[in-house]
Amino acid sequence: MADHYEVLGVERDASADEIKKAYRRLARQLHPDVNPGDDASERFKLVTHAYDVLSDPEQRRRYDMGGDQNPFGGGGGAAGFGGFSDIFETFFGGAQGGGGGRGPRPRSRRERGQDALVRVTLDLGDVVFGTHRDLDVDTAVLCETCQGACTQPGTSEVTCDICHGSGHVQRTVRSLLGNVVTSQPCNVCHGHGTTIPYPCGTCQGQGRVRARRTVSVDIPAGVESGLRLQLPGSGEVGPAGGPNGDLYLEITVDAHEAFSREGDDLLATLEVSMPDAILGTTTTIDALDGAVEFEVRPGVQSGDVLTIKGRGITPLRGSQRGDLKVGVHVVTPTRLDHKERALIEEFAKRTKAPQPRLAEHQQGMFSKFRDRFRH
Ligand code: ZN
Ligand code: ZN
């Protein structure tokens, strides 16, 4: 069989461009449409096959080493047809850059790491002022052995000898429209243009390892359930030591048995005995941020709201704390002994307490309950 270089009339060290030019010239001369005749047709086949082999770096390398297992086999077993659009990037259309490094660039091993999500449960007390947490996060960290280089220390990555560092291989495929050159990621180096003959043993050549890391986080005041806090750069390190992704904290605030939240205000209910409601008293309650002393005025009614300014929640954006609003619930005694009963009856006689009646203008319970926390 004729030597492919001779068939194309090029030197053995011809560049991809020279091979392409030679084939273009010969194909124009010998194409069966232009030059009918058995001889030209046979030569056209030879020229095309020579070009098929020499234009594909991998096949050309094998041919140079003495092997050419695919006579007239088109692009070889591994070649696939590209999409139909590739067919229009045909040789004659000239859309492909050919060799010489003008094709797509190799893909870096270094990539940004993934974002991660951690769920954090707080109680309402944490929300009032904000809090600090040390969170254990399962993540990927830089490999200390190779520092992200992926190679065994003392070794380095080498240019891929299949794609010669471009990360892409060109395959020539025959189609009805002629010979089609398609570019595909090199499956030896996975498009990186380099291979790692001695991968780092610690990270198996990934440049990063799985690890549990402690992330210290200051959680601001005023957060609420469902909120996601973004911690830029606290996610996992990327392949080959690429930049870290972000870490997101998803907040859940547990319900509190005594306090609830409305906006930046804290709401609570204070049970006041009937005598205290009548006579008034001072009392101390344990708010989320410490003791609060306040006065229950004589004659306080169920549904009255006592507002303690500035003892609510510090908002997420801003510094003006909300209020603590305490609704009064007067507790009616349910079990009286003989003497207590007699005293209450005496009290009722003395005060000439009116009969139950409809309140004027619905001033009573319901509107008060409705408005209880809206003062
Ligand atoms: Zn390593
Ligand atoms: Zn390669």
Short mmCIF file of C-alpha atoms and ligand atoms in Angstrom, two decimals:
data_model
loop_
_atom_site.label_atom_id
_atom_site.label_comp_id
_atom_site.label_asym_id
_atom_site.label_seq_id
_atom_site.Cartn_x
_atom_site.Cartn_y
_atom_site.Cartn_z
CA MET A 1 0.00 0.00 0.00
CA ALA A 2 1.21 3.46 -0.83
CA ASP A 3 2.64 5.59 1.91
CA HIS A 4 0.06 8.14 3.11
CA TYR A 5 2.61 10.96 3.12
CA GLU A 6 3.63 10.15 -0.44
CA VAL A 7 0.01 9.94 -1.55
CA LEU A 8 -0.60 13.43 -0.25
CA GLY A 9 2.80 14.64 -1.39
CA VAL A 10 3.85 16.04 1.98
CA GLU A 11 6.86 15.58 4.23
CA ARG A 12 6.63 13.23 7.21
CA ASP A 13 6.78 16.18 9.59
CA ALA A 14 4.10 18.15 7.74
CA SER A 15 1.84 20.25 9.94
CA ALA A 16 -1.88 19.66 10.12
CA ASP A 17 -2.37 22.73 7.96
CA GLU A 18 -0.01 21.50 5.28
CA ILE A 19 -1.78 18.13 5.21
CA LYS A 20 -5.11 19.87 4.94
CA LYS A 21 -3.93 22.08 2.09
CA ALA A 22 -2.46 19.14 0.21
CA TYR A 23 -5.65 17.17 0.52
CA ARG A 24 -7.77 20.10 -0.56
CA ARG A 25 -5.69 20.57 -3.69
CA LEU A 26 -5.71 16.86 -4.62
CA ALA A 27 -9.38 16.39 -3.83
CA ARG A 28 -10.28 19.19 -6.22
CA GLN A 29 -8.25 17.56 -8.98
CA LEU A 30 -9.42 14.02 -8.39
CA HIS A 31 -13.00 14.31 -7.20
CA PRO A 32 -15.16 11.85 -9.21
CA ASP A 33 -17.64 14.61 -10.00
CA VAL A 34 -14.95 16.71 -11.61
CA ASN A 35 -12.83 13.97 -13.04
CA PRO A 36 -14.79 10.88 -14.00
CA GLY A 37 -12.65 7.87 -14.62
CA ASP A 38 -11.55 4.77 -12.79
CA ASP A 39 -8.02 5.92 -12.27
CA ALA A 40 -8.95 9.24 -10.72
CA SER A 41 -11.59 7.54 -8.59
CA GLU A 42 -9.05 5.07 -7.21
CA ARG A 43 -6.57 7.82 -6.48
CA PHE A 44 -9.28 9.91 -4.88
CA LYS A 45 -10.00 7.03 -2.47
CA LEU A 46 -6.31 6.69 -1.62
CA VAL A 47 -5.90 10.41 -1.07
CA THR A 48 -8.99 10.55 1.09
CA HIS A 49 -7.92 7.63 3.19
CA ALA A 50 -4.43 9.09 3.63
CA TYR A 51 -6.02 12.32 4.78
CA ASP A 52 -8.38 10.47 7.13
CA VAL A 53 -5.42 8.93 8.88
CA LEU A 54 -3.01 11.84 8.90
CA SER A 55 -5.52 14.50 9.92
CA ASP A 56 -6.43 12.63 13.10
CA PRO A 57 -3.55 13.07 15.57
CA GLU A 58 -4.21 9.73 17.22
CA GLN A 59 -4.42 7.79 13.98
CA ARG A 60 -1.44 9.65 12.58
CA ARG A 61 0.61 8.70 15.64
CA ARG A 62 -0.34 5.06 15.25
CA TYR A 63 0.43 5.18 11.56
CA ASP A 64 3.83 6.71 12.23
CA MET A 65 4.57 3.86 14.64
CA GLY A 66 3.83 1.37 11.90
CA GLY A 67 0.23 0.43 12.45
CA ASP A 68 -2.74 1.27 10.28
CA GLN A 69 -5.43 -1.18 11.18
CA ASN A 70 -8.21 0.65 9.46
CA PRO A 71 -7.52 0.70 5.76
CA PHE A 72 -10.45 2.45 4.16
CA GLY A 73 -12.16 2.24 7.50
CA GLY A 74 -13.07 5.86 7.63
CA GLY A 75 -12.43 7.51 10.94
CA GLY A 76 -11.74 4.34 12.88
CA GLY A 77 -13.89 2.52 15.39
CA ALA A 78 -13.98 5.26 17.96
CA ALA A 79 -15.16 7.95 15.63
CA GLY A 80 -18.77 8.88 15.92
CA PHE A 81 -20.79 11.02 13.64
CA GLY A 82 -21.28 14.44 15.03
CA GLY A 83 -24.60 16.14 14.78
CA PHE A 84 -25.78 17.23 11.39
CA SER A 85 -24.48 20.71 12.05
CA ASP A 86 -21.00 19.25 12.19
CA ILE A 87 -21.48 18.05 8.67
CA PHE A 88 -21.63 21.61 7.50
CA GLU A 89 -18.35 22.29 9.16
CA THR A 90 -16.98 20.18 6.39
CA PHE A 91 -13.64 20.24 4.92
CA PHE A 92 -14.84 22.24 1.97
CA GLY A 93 -16.82 24.60 4.10
CA GLY A 94 -13.64 25.35 5.99
CA ALA A 95 -15.25 26.17 9.31
CA GLN A 96 -12.88 23.97 11.26
CA GLY A 97 -9.65 25.56 12.28
CA GLY A 98 -7.61 22.46 11.67
CA GLY A 99 -4.58 21.79 13.83
CA GLY A 100 -2.20 24.39 15.07
CA GLY A 101 -3.95 25.26 18.32
CA ARG A 102 -6.72 27.39 16.87
CA GLY A 103 -9.40 24.95 17.97
CA PRO A 104 -11.20 24.89 21.33
CA ARG A 105 -9.02 25.37 24.36
CA PRO A 106 -8.32 22.66 26.93
CA ARG A 107 -10.53 22.57 29.99
CA SER A 108 -8.90 23.50 33.29
CA ARG A 109 -8.90 20.88 36.04
CA ARG A 110 -9.49 23.66 38.52
CA GLU A 111 -13.17 24.34 38.97
CA ARG A 112 -15.20 26.17 41.55
CA GLY A 113 -16.41 23.99 44.41
CA GLN A 114 -20.05 23.28 45.04
CA ASP A 115 -22.24 25.27 47.36
CA ALA A 116 -23.39 23.53 50.51
CA LEU A 117 -26.43 23.87 52.75
CA VAL A 118 -26.47 23.43 56.52
CA ARG A 119 -29.59 23.61 58.63
CA VAL A 120 -29.38 25.46 61.93
CA THR A 121 -32.03 25.43 64.62
CA LEU A 122 -32.21 28.42 66.96
CA ASP A 123 -34.45 29.32 69.84
CA LEU A 124 -36.16 32.66 70.05
CA GLY A 125 -33.59 33.88 72.56
CA ASP A 126 -30.85 33.49 69.92
CA VAL A 127 -32.88 35.70 67.62
CA VAL A 128 -33.14 38.64 70.00
CA PHE A 129 -29.47 39.54 69.88
CA GLY A 130 -27.97 37.12 67.39
CA THR A 131 -25.73 34.24 68.32
CA HIS A 132 -22.56 32.39 67.48
CA ARG A 133 -22.34 28.81 66.31
CA ASP A 134 -19.51 26.43 65.52
CA LEU A 135 -20.93 24.13 62.88
CA ASP A 136 -19.42 20.82 61.85
CA VAL A 137 -19.72 20.59 58.09
CA ASP A 138 -18.90 17.59 55.91
CA THR A 139 -17.12 19.15 52.99
CA ALA A 140 -14.13 18.94 50.67
CA VAL A 141 -10.87 20.64 51.64
CA LEU A 142 -7.61 21.22 49.83
CA CYS A 143 -5.34 18.15 49.73
CA GLU A 144 -2.41 19.01 51.96
CA THR A 145 -0.10 16.56 50.21
CA CYS A 146 -0.29 18.04 46.73
CA GLN A 147 -1.88 21.43 47.54
CA GLY A 148 -4.37 20.92 44.72
CA ALA A 149 -1.80 19.99 42.09
CA CYS A 150 -3.28 16.44 41.91
CA THR A 151 0.19 15.01 41.25
CA GLN A 152 2.47 13.01 43.50
CA PRO A 153 4.98 15.45 44.99
CA GLY A 154 8.04 15.63 42.77
CA THR A 155 6.09 14.69 39.65
CA SER A 156 4.06 16.81 37.33
CA GLU A 157 1.31 16.53 34.78
CA VAL A 158 2.41 15.93 31.22
CA THR A 159 1.02 17.06 27.91
CA CYS A 160 -1.47 14.54 26.60
CA ASP A 161 0.14 12.75 23.68
CA ILE A 162 -3.20 11.97 22.09
CA CYS A 163 -4.46 15.53 21.70
CA HIS A 164 -1.06 17.20 22.09
CA GLY A 165 -2.37 19.43 24.82
CA SER A 166 -5.35 20.87 22.98
CA GLY A 167 -7.87 18.79 24.94
CA HIS A 168 -9.66 18.01 21.71
CA VAL A 169 -9.23 15.51 18.95
CA GLN A 170 -10.35 15.91 15.40
CA ARG A 171 -11.94 12.98 13.73
CA THR A 172 -12.59 12.67 10.06
CA VAL A 173 -15.81 10.96 9.19
CA ARG A 174 -17.07 10.15 5.76
CA SER A 175 -20.51 11.28 4.95
CA LEU A 176 -22.63 11.79 1.90
CA LEU A 177 -21.36 15.34 1.74
CA GLY A 178 -17.73 14.34 1.79
CA ASN A 179 -15.21 14.05 4.57
CA VAL A 180 -16.24 15.74 7.74
CA VAL A 181 -13.86 16.87 10.41
CA THR A 182 -15.35 17.05 13.85
CA SER A 183 -13.71 18.15 17.08
CA GLN A 184 -14.43 16.21 20.25
CA PRO A 185 -13.07 16.35 23.78
CA CYS A 186 -10.11 14.03 24.10
CA ASN A 187 -11.24 11.00 26.04
CA VAL A 188 -7.77 10.19 27.27
CA CYS A 189 -7.21 13.44 29.17
CA HIS A 190 -10.94 14.29 29.42
CA GLY A 191 -10.36 17.55 27.64
CA HIS A 192 -7.71 18.82 30.05
CA GLY A 193 -4.86 18.59 27.55
CA THR A 194 -2.65 16.97 30.17
CA THR A 195 -2.54 13.64 31.94
CA ILE A 196 -1.24 12.81 35.40
CA PRO A 197 1.09 9.82 35.25
CA TYR A 198 1.56 9.74 39.03
CA PRO A 199 -1.58 10.92 40.81
CA CYS A 200 -1.29 12.12 44.39
CA GLY A 201 -1.96 9.13 46.63
CA THR A 202 -3.71 11.16 49.33
CA CYS A 203 -6.45 12.56 47.11
CA GLN A 204 -6.30 10.04 44.22
CA GLY A 205 -5.42 12.90 41.94
CA GLN A 206 -8.46 15.02 42.84
CA GLY A 207 -6.55 17.81 44.56
CA ARG A 208 -9.02 17.76 47.44
CA VAL A 209 -10.19 15.36 50.12
CA ARG A 210 -13.43 14.87 52.04
CA ALA A 211 -13.21 16.20 55.57
CA ARG A 212 -15.27 17.43 58.47
CA ARG A 213 -14.59 21.06 59.02
CA THR A 214 -15.75 23.39 61.77
CA VAL A 215 -17.21 26.64 60.49
CA SER A 216 -17.61 29.47 62.98
CA VAL A 217 -20.59 31.59 62.19
CA ASP A 218 -21.99 34.75 63.71
CA ILE A 219 -25.72 34.59 63.17
CA PRO A 220 -27.20 38.09 63.23
CA ALA A 221 -30.16 39.10 65.35
CA GLY A 222 -33.57 39.15 63.77
CA VAL A 223 -33.32 36.05 61.59
CA GLU A 224 -36.42 33.96 61.09
CA SER A 225 -37.40 30.48 60.01
CA GLY A 226 -36.77 29.77 56.34
CA LEU A 227 -34.12 32.45 55.97
CA ARG A 228 -30.93 31.40 54.21
CA LEU A 229 -27.70 33.10 55.17
CA GLN A 230 -24.96 33.00 52.59
CA LEU A 231 -21.37 32.54 53.71
CA PRO A 232 -19.34 33.23 50.59
CA GLY A 233 -16.33 30.96 50.14
CA SER A 234 -17.24 28.62 52.99
CA GLY A 235 -18.49 25.80 50.75
CA GLU A 236 -16.35 22.97 49.49
CA VAL A 237 -13.06 23.52 47.76
CA GLY A 238 -13.24 22.84 44.01
CA PRO A 239 -11.56 20.08 41.99
CA ALA A 240 -7.79 20.57 41.78
CA GLY A 241 -7.95 23.14 44.55
CA GLY A 242 -10.39 25.39 42.69
CA PRO A 243 -12.10 28.24 44.55
CA ASN A 244 -14.52 27.37 47.33
CA GLY A 245 -18.24 27.38 46.76
CA ASP A 246 -20.53 29.15 49.20
CA LEU A 247 -22.09 27.80 52.36
CA TYR A 248 -25.75 28.51 53.05
CA LEU A 249 -27.27 28.32 56.51
CA GLU A 250 -30.95 27.59 56.55
CA ILE A 251 -32.48 28.91 59.74
CA THR A 252 -35.24 27.29 61.75
CA VAL A 253 -36.45 29.05 64.89
CA ASP A 254 -38.09 26.76 67.41
CA ALA A 255 -41.37 27.85 68.94
CA HIS A 256 -40.98 29.25 72.47
CA GLU A 257 -43.43 28.26 75.19
CA ALA A 258 -43.94 31.77 76.52
CA PHE A 259 -42.98 34.18 73.76
CA SER A 260 -43.92 34.54 70.13
CA ARG A 261 -42.81 36.96 67.49
CA GLU A 262 -44.71 39.48 65.43
CA GLY A 263 -42.42 41.54 63.24
CA ASP A 264 -39.79 42.87 65.59
CA ASP A 265 -42.07 42.68 68.62
CA LEU A 266 -42.21 39.91 71.17
CA LEU A 267 -45.62 38.89 72.46
CA ALA A 268 -46.48 37.19 75.73
CA THR A 269 -49.48 36.71 77.98
CA LEU A 270 -49.41 37.61 81.67
CA GLU A 271 -51.80 35.85 84.01
CA VAL A 272 -52.97 38.21 86.78
CA SER A 273 -55.00 37.06 89.75
CA MET A 274 -58.31 38.76 90.37
CA PRO A 275 -57.14 40.55 93.55
CA ASP A 276 -53.97 41.78 91.75
CA ALA A 277 -56.07 42.97 88.85
CA ILE A 278 -58.26 44.90 91.28
CA LEU A 279 -55.57 46.24 93.59
CA GLY A 280 -52.65 46.49 91.18
CA THR A 281 -49.16 45.11 91.77
CA THR A 282 -45.60 45.21 90.54
CA THR A 283 -44.10 42.08 89.09
CA THR A 284 -40.96 40.78 87.45
CA ILE A 285 -40.99 38.51 84.45
CA ASP A 286 -38.13 36.66 82.79
CA ALA A 287 -37.94 38.10 79.32
CA LEU A 288 -35.66 36.46 76.74
CA ASP A 289 -32.95 39.00 77.53
CA GLY A 290 -33.28 39.10 81.31
CA ALA A 291 -35.70 40.26 83.97
CA VAL A 292 -38.27 42.95 83.28
CA GLU A 293 -40.04 44.64 86.15
CA PHE A 294 -43.31 46.36 85.49
CA GLU A 295 -46.37 47.62 87.17
CA VAL A 296 -49.83 46.16 86.84
CA ARG A 297 -52.08 49.10 87.47
CA PRO A 298 -55.12 48.74 89.77
CA GLY A 299 -58.19 47.87 87.73
CA VAL A 300 -56.37 46.32 84.81
CA GLN A 301 -58.71 44.45 82.47
CA SER A 302 -58.32 41.16 80.70
CA GLY A 303 -57.06 41.99 77.22
CA ASP A 304 -55.15 45.11 78.25
CA VAL A 305 -51.68 45.18 76.72
CA LEU A 306 -48.62 46.36 78.59
CA THR A 307 -45.91 47.56 76.25
CA ILE A 308 -42.28 47.57 77.30
CA LYS A 309 -40.44 49.67 74.76
CA GLY A 310 -37.23 48.39 73.22
CA ARG A 311 -37.32 44.89 74.69
CA GLY A 312 -38.25 43.11 71.47
CA ILE A 313 -36.08 41.83 68.64
CA THR A 314 -33.22 43.65 66.97
CA PRO A 315 -34.14 43.63 63.29
CA LEU A 316 -31.92 41.91 60.73
CA ARG A 317 -31.36 45.26 59.04
CA GLY A 318 -31.35 48.08 61.52
CA SER A 319 -30.66 48.57 65.18
CA GLN A 320 -33.97 49.83 66.63
CA ARG A 321 -35.27 46.99 68.80
CA GLY A 322 -38.95 46.19 68.75
CA ASP A 323 -41.16 46.14 71.85
CA LEU A 324 -42.21 43.51 74.32
CA LYS A 325 -46.01 43.40 74.46
CA VAL A 326 -47.63 41.62 77.33
CA GLY A 327 -51.34 40.94 77.20
CA VAL A 328 -53.14 40.67 80.52
CA HIS A 329 -55.28 37.66 81.29
CA VAL A 330 -57.20 38.02 84.57
CA VAL A 331 -57.63 34.63 86.16
CA THR A 332 -60.99 34.09 87.83
CA PRO A 333 -60.73 31.88 90.93
CA THR A 334 -62.49 28.57 90.47
CA ARG A 335 -62.24 26.92 93.87
CA LEU A 336 -63.32 28.91 96.93
CA ASP A 337 -63.65 27.68 100.45
CA HIS A 338 -66.59 28.76 102.63
CA LYS A 339 -64.88 31.81 103.98
CA GLU A 340 -63.71 33.08 100.60
CA ARG A 341 -67.13 32.54 99.15
CA ALA A 342 -68.67 34.56 101.99
CA LEU A 343 -66.18 37.38 101.38
CA ILE A 344 -66.97 37.54 97.68
CA GLU A 345 -70.71 37.56 98.39
CA GLU A 346 -70.15 40.37 100.86
CA PHE A 347 -68.09 42.21 98.22
CA ALA A 348 -70.85 41.76 95.65
CA LYS A 349 -73.46 43.16 98.03
CA ARG A 350 -71.35 46.15 98.95
CA THR A 351 -70.45 47.09 95.33
CA LYS A 352 -73.95 46.52 93.97
CA ALA A 353 -72.32 44.82 90.99
CA PRO A 354 -74.51 45.23 87.93
CA GLN A 355 -76.23 42.33 86.18
CA PRO A 356 -74.46 40.90 83.10
CA ARG A 357 -75.39 43.06 80.09
CA LEU A 358 -74.44 43.71 76.51
CA ALA A 359 -71.43 46.02 76.23
CA GLU A 360 -71.91 49.32 74.41
CA HIS A 361 -70.19 49.67 71.01
CA GLN A 362 -68.79 46.16 71.32
CA GLN A 363 -66.18 47.47 73.70
CA GLY A 364 -65.88 44.08 75.27
CA MET A 365 -63.76 41.01 75.04
CA PHE A 366 -63.77 40.25 71.38
CA SER A 367 -62.60 43.56 70.05
CA LYS A 368 -60.09 43.70 72.85
CA PHE A 369 -58.81 40.26 71.97
CA ARG A 370 -58.71 41.25 68.37
CA ASP A 371 -56.75 44.39 69.09
CA ARG A 372 -54.82 42.94 71.93
CA PHE A 373 -51.46 43.08 70.28
CA ARG A 374 -52.09 45.93 67.96
CA HIS A 375 -51.64 48.81 70.38
ZN ZN B 1 -3.39 15.34 46.69
ZN ZN B 2 -5.84 14.51 25.41
#
